[in-house]
Amino acid sequence: MQYDLIIIGGGPIGLNCAIEAKKAGLNYIVLEKGVLVNSLYNFPTNMTFFSTSNLLEIGGVPFIAHSDKPTRKEALEYFRRVQESWDLNIKLYTEVKTMQPNGDGYTLSTSKGTFETKNVIVSTGFYDTPRMLNIPGEDLPKVKHFYDDPHPYVDQKVLVIGAANSACDVALETYYKGAEVTMAVREAEIYPKVKYWIRPNIENRIKEGSINAYFNTIVAEIREGEVVLNTPKGEVVLENDFVLAMTGYKPNYALFEKLGLPISKDENKVPIHNEATLETPLNGVYVAGVINSGLQTSKLFIENTRVHSEMIIKAITAAVPDKA
């Protein structure tokens, strides 16, 4: 069986692409390596979105939240209702391994067999792929690149690496739950664009000494019961129970390479695509969502990429010939 369209990634934009494909009468399937909206599932348990619920809506399904900004739990339930309302064709726990040209389309090899299609949309997001520190000890079990819940860190010595929204959120939440928190920050200050209601809080906790912060500092090594910091005043060794590396995330470039997606050679490493159709130099292969900004991960979000689905499905149904 050959599909008209295979969508790689079952996040919000992947689901939106599926909705548009269904509206257009295309024979499609969504292949997702993990759970439904896997990236959102990996968000911190107590996370609240910066976006309002109406900016996260897709498919005409109302997003009702208890407050202006929805929680992770509400978002997971919302996108489950979207999937149910539209009866979307999604195959979960199905990781795409390779993509090979096959006549007028492609053959995708996955963890659950092969699939053939005329067109492909890659909408894999970036939250599943953390930016690694590449230092000794990073593979120790006490090092976490995804923060879950503050409870495991009660009465523990915690090092938070980073100074953007996630790092500040984690530092504050673990501190308020009884952890002894230290921050290691590469720059000379907390990231200036941290959410306006968080930045004063974290700066005041640092100023009063409740949270210890080392600025202009890098983590040199992680050991079983300690961490080694390179600070402006020299090497500092701290006792440590857990390291929460909130250093950001990036698109899955290893997957892009397996798929054969061309990437720009500048520092942003953007998947090359036509801005009007979002088609890549691979005929019939499109990119959608936040991956379209490459390493500029603060440029695109759910709310300003929802239009991608309409752009791509319009291009597919009209057989737009332009290439990037």
CSV table of C-alpha atoms in Angstrom, one decimal:
chain,number,residue,atom,x,y,z
A,1,MET,CA,0.0,0.0,0.0
A,2,GLN,CA,1.3,3.4,-0.9
A,3,TYR,CA,0.2,6.4,1.1
A,4,ASP,CA,-0.3,9.9,-0.4
A,5,LEU,CA,1.5,11.3,2.6
A,6,ILE,CA,3.5,10.1,5.6
A,7,ILE,CA,4.0,12.6,8.5
A,8,ILE,CA,7.0,11.9,10.7
A,9,GLY,CA,6.2,13.3,14.2
A,10,GLY,CA,3.0,13.2,16.2
A,11,GLY,CA,3.4,16.6,17.9
A,12,PRO,CA,1.0,19.5,17.6
A,13,ILE,CA,2.1,20.5,14.2
A,14,GLY,CA,2.3,16.9,12.9
A,15,LEU,CA,-1.3,16.5,14.1
A,16,ASN,CA,-2.3,19.7,12.4
A,17,CYS,CA,-0.8,18.4,9.2
A,18,ALA,CA,-2.8,15.2,9.6
A,19,ILE,CA,-6.0,17.2,10.0
A,20,GLU,CA,-5.3,19.2,6.8
A,21,ALA,CA,-4.5,16.0,5.0
A,22,LYS,CA,-7.7,14.4,6.1
A,23,LYS,CA,-9.7,17.5,5.0
A,24,ALA,CA,-8.0,17.3,1.6
A,25,GLY,CA,-9.0,13.7,1.2
A,26,LEU,CA,-5.4,12.4,1.2
A,27,ASN,CA,-4.5,8.9,2.3
A,28,TYR,CA,-2.0,9.6,5.1
A,29,ILE,CA,-0.5,8.2,8.3
A,30,VAL,CA,1.4,9.8,11.1
A,31,LEU,CA,4.5,7.9,12.4
A,32,GLU,CA,5.5,8.9,15.9
A,33,LYS,CA,8.5,7.3,17.7
A,34,GLY,CA,7.0,7.7,21.2
A,35,VAL,CA,3.7,8.7,22.7
A,36,LEU,CA,1.2,11.1,21.3
A,37,VAL,CA,2.7,14.6,21.4
A,38,ASN,CA,5.8,13.0,22.8
A,39,SER,CA,7.8,16.3,23.3
A,40,LEU,CA,4.9,17.8,25.4
A,41,TYR,CA,4.8,14.6,27.5
A,42,ASN,CA,8.5,15.1,28.3
A,43,PHE,CA,7.8,18.7,29.6
A,44,PRO,CA,8.2,19.2,33.4
A,45,THR,CA,5.2,17.8,35.3
A,46,ASN,CA,4.2,21.2,36.7
A,47,MET,CA,4.9,23.3,33.6
A,48,THR,CA,2.7,26.1,32.6
A,49,PHE,CA,2.8,27.2,28.9
A,50,PHE,CA,3.8,30.8,28.0
A,51,SER,CA,1.2,30.8,25.2
A,52,THR,CA,-2.5,31.2,25.9
A,53,SER,CA,-4.7,28.2,25.1
A,54,ASN,CA,-6.3,29.8,22.1
A,55,LEU,CA,-2.9,30.1,20.4
A,56,LEU,CA,-2.4,26.4,20.8
A,57,GLU,CA,-5.7,25.4,19.3
A,58,ILE,CA,-5.7,23.3,16.1
A,59,GLY,CA,-8.4,21.7,13.9
A,60,GLY,CA,-11.1,23.9,15.3
A,61,VAL,CA,-11.2,22.0,18.6
A,62,PRO,CA,-11.6,24.5,21.5
A,63,PHE,CA,-8.9,24.4,24.1
A,64,ILE,CA,-10.5,25.0,27.5
A,65,ALA,CA,-8.1,25.6,30.3
A,66,HIS,CA,-8.6,26.6,34.0
A,67,SER,CA,-6.5,29.7,33.6
A,68,ASP,CA,-5.2,31.9,30.7
A,69,LYS,CA,-2.1,29.8,30.3
A,70,PRO,CA,-2.7,26.1,30.2
A,71,THR,CA,-0.7,23.4,32.0
A,72,ARG,CA,1.1,20.4,30.6
A,73,LYS,CA,-1.6,18.1,31.9
A,74,GLU,CA,-4.3,20.2,30.2
A,75,ALA,CA,-2.3,20.3,26.9
A,76,LEU,CA,-1.8,16.5,26.9
A,77,GLU,CA,-5.6,16.0,27.4
A,78,TYR,CA,-6.3,18.6,24.7
A,79,PHE,CA,-4.2,17.0,22.0
A,80,ARG,CA,-5.6,13.6,22.9
A,81,ARG,CA,-9.1,15.1,22.3
A,82,VAL,CA,-7.9,16.5,19.0
A,83,GLN,CA,-6.7,13.1,17.9
A,84,GLU,CA,-10.0,11.5,19.0
A,85,SER,CA,-12.2,14.2,17.5
A,86,TRP,CA,-10.6,14.0,14.1
A,87,ASP,CA,-10.0,10.2,14.3
A,88,LEU,CA,-6.5,10.7,13.1
A,89,ASN,CA,-4.5,7.8,11.6
A,90,ILE,CA,-1.5,7.7,13.9
A,91,LYS,CA,0.9,4.8,14.6
A,92,LEU,CA,2.7,5.4,17.9
A,93,TYR,CA,6.0,3.9,19.1
A,94,THR,CA,7.1,3.7,15.5
A,95,GLU,CA,10.5,5.2,15.0
A,96,VAL,CA,11.6,6.0,11.4
A,97,LYS,CA,15.1,4.7,10.6
A,98,THR,CA,15.7,5.5,7.0
A,99,MET,CA,14.0,6.9,3.9
A,100,GLN,CA,14.9,5.8,0.4
A,101,PRO,CA,13.6,7.0,-3.0
A,102,ASN,CA,11.2,4.5,-4.6
A,103,GLY,CA,9.8,5.4,-8.1
A,104,ASP,CA,7.7,8.5,-7.7
A,105,GLY,CA,7.9,8.3,-3.9
A,106,TYR,CA,9.7,7.0,-0.9
A,107,THR,CA,10.1,3.9,1.2
A,108,LEU,CA,10.4,4.5,5.0
A,109,SER,CA,12.0,1.8,7.1
A,110,THR,CA,10.7,2.0,10.7
A,111,SER,CA,10.9,0.0,14.0
A,112,LYS,CA,7.6,-1.6,12.9
A,113,GLY,CA,8.1,-2.4,9.3
A,114,THR,CA,8.2,-0.4,6.0
A,115,PHE,CA,5.8,2.2,4.6
A,116,GLU,CA,5.6,3.6,1.1
A,117,THR,CA,4.4,7.1,0.2
A,118,LYS,CA,4.4,9.7,-2.5
A,119,ASN,CA,5.0,12.6,-0.1
A,120,VAL,CA,6.6,13.1,3.3
A,121,ILE,CA,6.3,15.8,6.0
A,122,VAL,CA,9.1,15.9,8.6
A,123,SER,CA,7.7,17.6,11.8
A,124,THR,CA,9.8,16.2,14.6
A,125,GLY,CA,10.3,19.3,16.8
A,126,PHE,CA,13.5,19.6,18.9
A,127,TYR,CA,12.6,19.0,22.5
A,128,ASP,CA,13.5,15.3,22.2
A,129,THR,CA,17.1,16.1,21.5
A,130,PRO,CA,19.1,17.8,24.3
A,131,ARG,CA,22.2,19.8,23.7
A,132,MET,CA,24.9,17.7,25.3
A,133,LEU,CA,27.7,19.1,27.5
A,134,ASN,CA,30.2,16.6,26.1
A,135,ILE,CA,32.2,16.4,29.3
A,136,PRO,CA,33.4,13.6,31.5
A,137,GLY,CA,30.6,12.1,33.7
A,138,GLU,CA,27.7,13.3,31.6
A,139,ASP,CA,26.5,9.7,31.3
A,140,LEU,CA,26.2,9.2,35.0
A,141,PRO,CA,22.6,8.3,36.2
A,142,LYS,CA,22.4,11.5,38.3
A,143,VAL,CA,22.6,13.7,35.3
A,144,LYS,CA,19.3,14.7,33.8
A,145,HIS,CA,18.7,16.6,30.6
A,146,PHE,CA,14.9,16.4,31.1
A,147,TYR,CA,13.4,17.8,34.3
A,148,ASP,CA,10.4,15.9,35.6
A,149,ASP,CA,9.3,16.8,39.1
A,150,PRO,CA,10.9,18.4,42.2
A,151,HIS,CA,10.2,15.6,44.6
A,152,PRO,CA,13.3,13.5,43.9
A,153,TYR,CA,15.5,16.4,44.8
A,154,VAL,CA,14.2,17.2,48.2
A,155,ASP,CA,17.1,17.7,50.6
A,156,GLN,CA,19.6,17.0,47.8
A,157,LYS,CA,22.5,19.0,46.5
A,158,VAL,CA,21.5,20.0,43.0
A,159,LEU,CA,23.5,21.7,40.3
A,160,VAL,CA,21.4,23.4,37.6
A,161,ILE,CA,23.3,24.2,34.4
A,162,GLY,CA,22.0,27.1,32.3
A,163,ALA,CA,20.3,30.5,32.8
A,164,ALA,CA,17.3,30.6,30.4
A,165,ASN,CA,13.7,29.9,31.3
A,166,SER,CA,13.9,26.2,31.9
A,167,ALA,CA,17.0,26.5,34.1
A,168,CYS,CA,15.5,29.3,36.2
A,169,ASP,CA,12.2,27.5,36.6
A,170,VAL,CA,14.0,24.3,37.7
A,171,ALA,CA,16.3,26.2,40.1
A,172,LEU,CA,13.3,27.9,41.8
A,173,GLU,CA,11.1,24.9,41.9
A,174,THR,CA,13.7,22.6,43.4
A,175,TYR,CA,14.8,25.3,45.9
A,176,TYR,CA,11.2,25.9,47.1
A,177,LYS,CA,10.9,22.1,47.6
A,178,GLY,CA,13.9,21.9,49.9
A,179,ALA,CA,16.9,21.3,47.6
A,180,GLU,CA,20.3,23.0,48.1
A,181,VAL,CA,20.6,24.6,44.6
A,182,THR,CA,23.7,25.9,42.8
A,183,MET,CA,23.6,27.3,39.3
A,184,ALA,CA,26.4,27.2,36.8
A,185,VAL,CA,26.0,30.0,34.2
A,186,ARG,CA,28.2,30.5,31.1
A,187,GLU,CA,27.4,34.1,30.8
A,188,ALA,CA,27.8,37.1,33.2
A,189,GLU,CA,24.1,37.2,34.1
A,190,ILE,CA,20.7,35.5,33.9
A,191,TYR,CA,19.5,35.3,30.3
A,192,PRO,CA,17.8,38.8,29.7
A,193,LYS,CA,14.8,37.2,28.0
A,194,VAL,CA,13.7,35.0,30.9
A,195,LYS,CA,10.0,35.4,31.5
A,196,TYR,CA,9.2,38.7,33.2
A,197,TRP,CA,7.6,37.1,36.2
A,198,ILE,CA,10.5,34.7,36.8
A,199,ARG,CA,13.6,36.8,36.3
A,200,PRO,CA,13.2,39.1,39.4
A,201,ASN,CA,12.5,36.0,41.5
A,202,ILE,CA,15.6,34.1,40.5
A,203,GLU,CA,17.8,37.2,40.7
A,204,ASN,CA,16.5,38.0,44.2
A,205,ARG,CA,17.1,34.4,45.4
A,206,ILE,CA,20.7,34.6,44.1
A,207,LYS,CA,21.2,38.1,45.6
A,208,GLU,CA,20.1,36.9,49.0
A,209,GLY,CA,22.2,33.8,48.8
A,210,SER,CA,19.3,31.3,48.9
A,211,ILE,CA,20.5,30.0,45.5
A,212,ASN,CA,24.3,30.0,44.9
A,213,ALA,CA,25.3,31.0,41.3
A,214,TYR,CA,28.6,30.9,39.5
A,215,PHE,CA,28.7,33.2,36.5
A,216,ASN,CA,31.1,33.1,33.6
A,217,THR,CA,31.5,29.4,34.6
A,218,ILE,CA,31.5,26.1,32.8
A,219,VAL,CA,31.2,22.6,34.2
A,220,ALA,CA,34.4,20.8,33.6
A,221,GLU,CA,33.6,17.3,35.0
A,222,ILE,CA,30.8,15.5,36.8
A,223,ARG,CA,31.8,12.8,39.3
A,224,GLU,CA,29.7,10.4,41.4
A,225,GLY,CA,29.5,12.7,44.5
A,226,GLU,CA,30.8,16.0,43.2
A,227,VAL,CA,31.1,18.4,40.3
A,228,VAL,CA,34.1,20.4,39.0
A,229,LEU,CA,33.5,24.0,37.9
A,230,ASN,CA,35.9,26.3,36.0
A,231,THR,CA,35.1,29.7,37.4
A,232,PRO,CA,36.8,33.1,36.9
A,233,LYS,CA,38.5,32.5,40.3
A,234,GLY,CA,39.8,29.1,39.3
A,235,GLU,CA,38.6,25.5,39.8
A,236,VAL,CA,35.8,24.8,42.3
A,237,VAL,CA,34.8,21.4,43.4
A,238,LEU,CA,31.3,21.0,44.9
A,239,GLU,CA,29.5,18.2,46.7
A,240,ASN,CA,26.7,17.1,44.5
A,241,ASP,CA,23.8,14.6,44.3
A,242,PHE,CA,22.1,15.6,41.0
A,243,VAL,CA,23.0,17.6,37.9
A,244,LEU,CA,20.0,19.1,36.0
A,245,ALA,CA,21.5,20.2,32.6
A,246,MET,CA,19.0,22.7,31.3
A,247,THR,CA,21.2,23.6,28.4
A,248,GLY,CA,18.5,23.6,25.7
A,249,TYR,CA,17.5,21.4,22.8
A,250,LYS,CA,18.0,21.1,19.1
A,251,PRO,CA,16.5,19.4,16.0
A,252,ASN,CA,17.3,15.7,15.5
A,253,TYR,CA,20.1,16.2,13.0
A,254,ALA,CA,21.0,12.5,13.1
A,255,LEU,CA,17.6,11.7,11.8
A,256,PHE,CA,17.8,14.4,9.2
A,257,GLU,CA,21.0,12.8,7.9
A,258,LYS,CA,19.3,9.4,7.7
A,259,LEU,CA,16.5,10.9,5.8
A,260,GLY,CA,18.9,12.7,3.4
A,261,LEU,CA,17.6,16.2,4.3
A,262,PRO,CA,20.0,18.9,3.1
A,263,ILE,CA,21.0,21.3,5.9
A,264,SER,CA,22.3,24.9,5.5
A,265,LYS,CA,26.0,25.2,6.1
A,266,ASP,CA,25.8,28.4,8.3
A,267,GLU,CA,25.7,28.4,12.1
A,268,ASN,CA,21.9,28.0,12.2
A,269,LYS,CA,21.9,24.7,10.4
A,270,VAL,CA,18.4,25.2,9.0
A,271,PRO,CA,16.8,22.4,6.9
A,272,ILE,CA,16.9,23.8,3.4
A,273,HIS,CA,13.4,24.5,2.1
A,274,ASN,CA,11.3,26.7,-0.1
A,275,GLU,CA,9.8,29.4,2.1
A,276,ALA,CA,6.5,29.5,0.1
A,277,THR,CA,5.8,25.7,0.0
A,278,LEU,CA,8.2,24.3,2.7
A,279,GLU,CA,9.3,21.7,0.3
A,280,THR,CA,13.0,20.6,0.6
A,281,PRO,CA,15.3,19.9,-2.4
A,282,LEU,CA,14.0,16.3,-2.1
A,283,ASN,CA,11.0,16.1,-4.3
A,284,GLY,CA,7.8,15.7,-2.3
A,285,VAL,CA,9.5,16.0,1.1
A,286,TYR,CA,8.5,18.9,3.3
A,287,VAL,CA,9.5,20.3,6.7
A,288,ALA,CA,7.1,21.8,9.2
A,289,GLY,CA,7.1,23.3,12.7
A,290,VAL,CA,10.0,24.5,14.8
A,291,ILE,CA,12.6,22.5,13.0
A,292,ASN,CA,12.4,25.1,10.2
A,293,SER,CA,14.4,27.5,12.2
A,294,GLY,CA,17.3,25.1,12.8
A,295,LEU,CA,19.3,26.0,15.9
A,296,GLN,CA,17.4,29.2,16.4
A,297,THR,CA,15.0,27.4,18.7
A,298,SER,CA,13.5,30.5,20.2
A,299,LYS,CA,12.2,31.7,16.8
A,300,LEU,CA,9.4,29.4,16.0
A,301,PHE,CA,6.6,28.0,18.3
A,302,ILE,CA,3.3,26.1,17.9
A,303,GLU,CA,1.4,29.3,17.5
A,304,ASN,CA,3.4,30.7,14.6
A,305,THR,CA,3.9,27.4,12.7
A,306,ARG,CA,0.3,26.2,12.7
A,307,VAL,CA,0.0,27.7,9.2
A,308,HIS,CA,2.7,25.3,7.9
A,309,SER,CA,0.2,22.5,7.6
A,310,GLU,CA,-2.1,24.5,5.2
A,311,MET,CA,0.9,25.6,3.2
A,312,ILE,CA,2.2,22.1,2.7
A,313,ILE,CA,-1.1,20.4,1.9
A,314,LYS,CA,-1.9,23.1,-0.6
A,315,ALA,CA,1.4,22.5,-2.3
A,316,ILE,CA,0.9,18.7,-2.3
A,317,THR,CA,-2.7,18.9,-3.7
A,318,ALA,CA,-1.7,21.5,-6.3
A,319,ALA,CA,1.5,19.6,-7.2
A,320,VAL,CA,3.6,22.8,-6.9
A,321,PRO,CA,6.8,22.3,-8.9
A,322,ASP,CA,9.0,25.0,-7.3
A,323,LYS,CA,11.9,23.7,-5.4
A,324,ALA,CA,14.0,25.4,-2.8
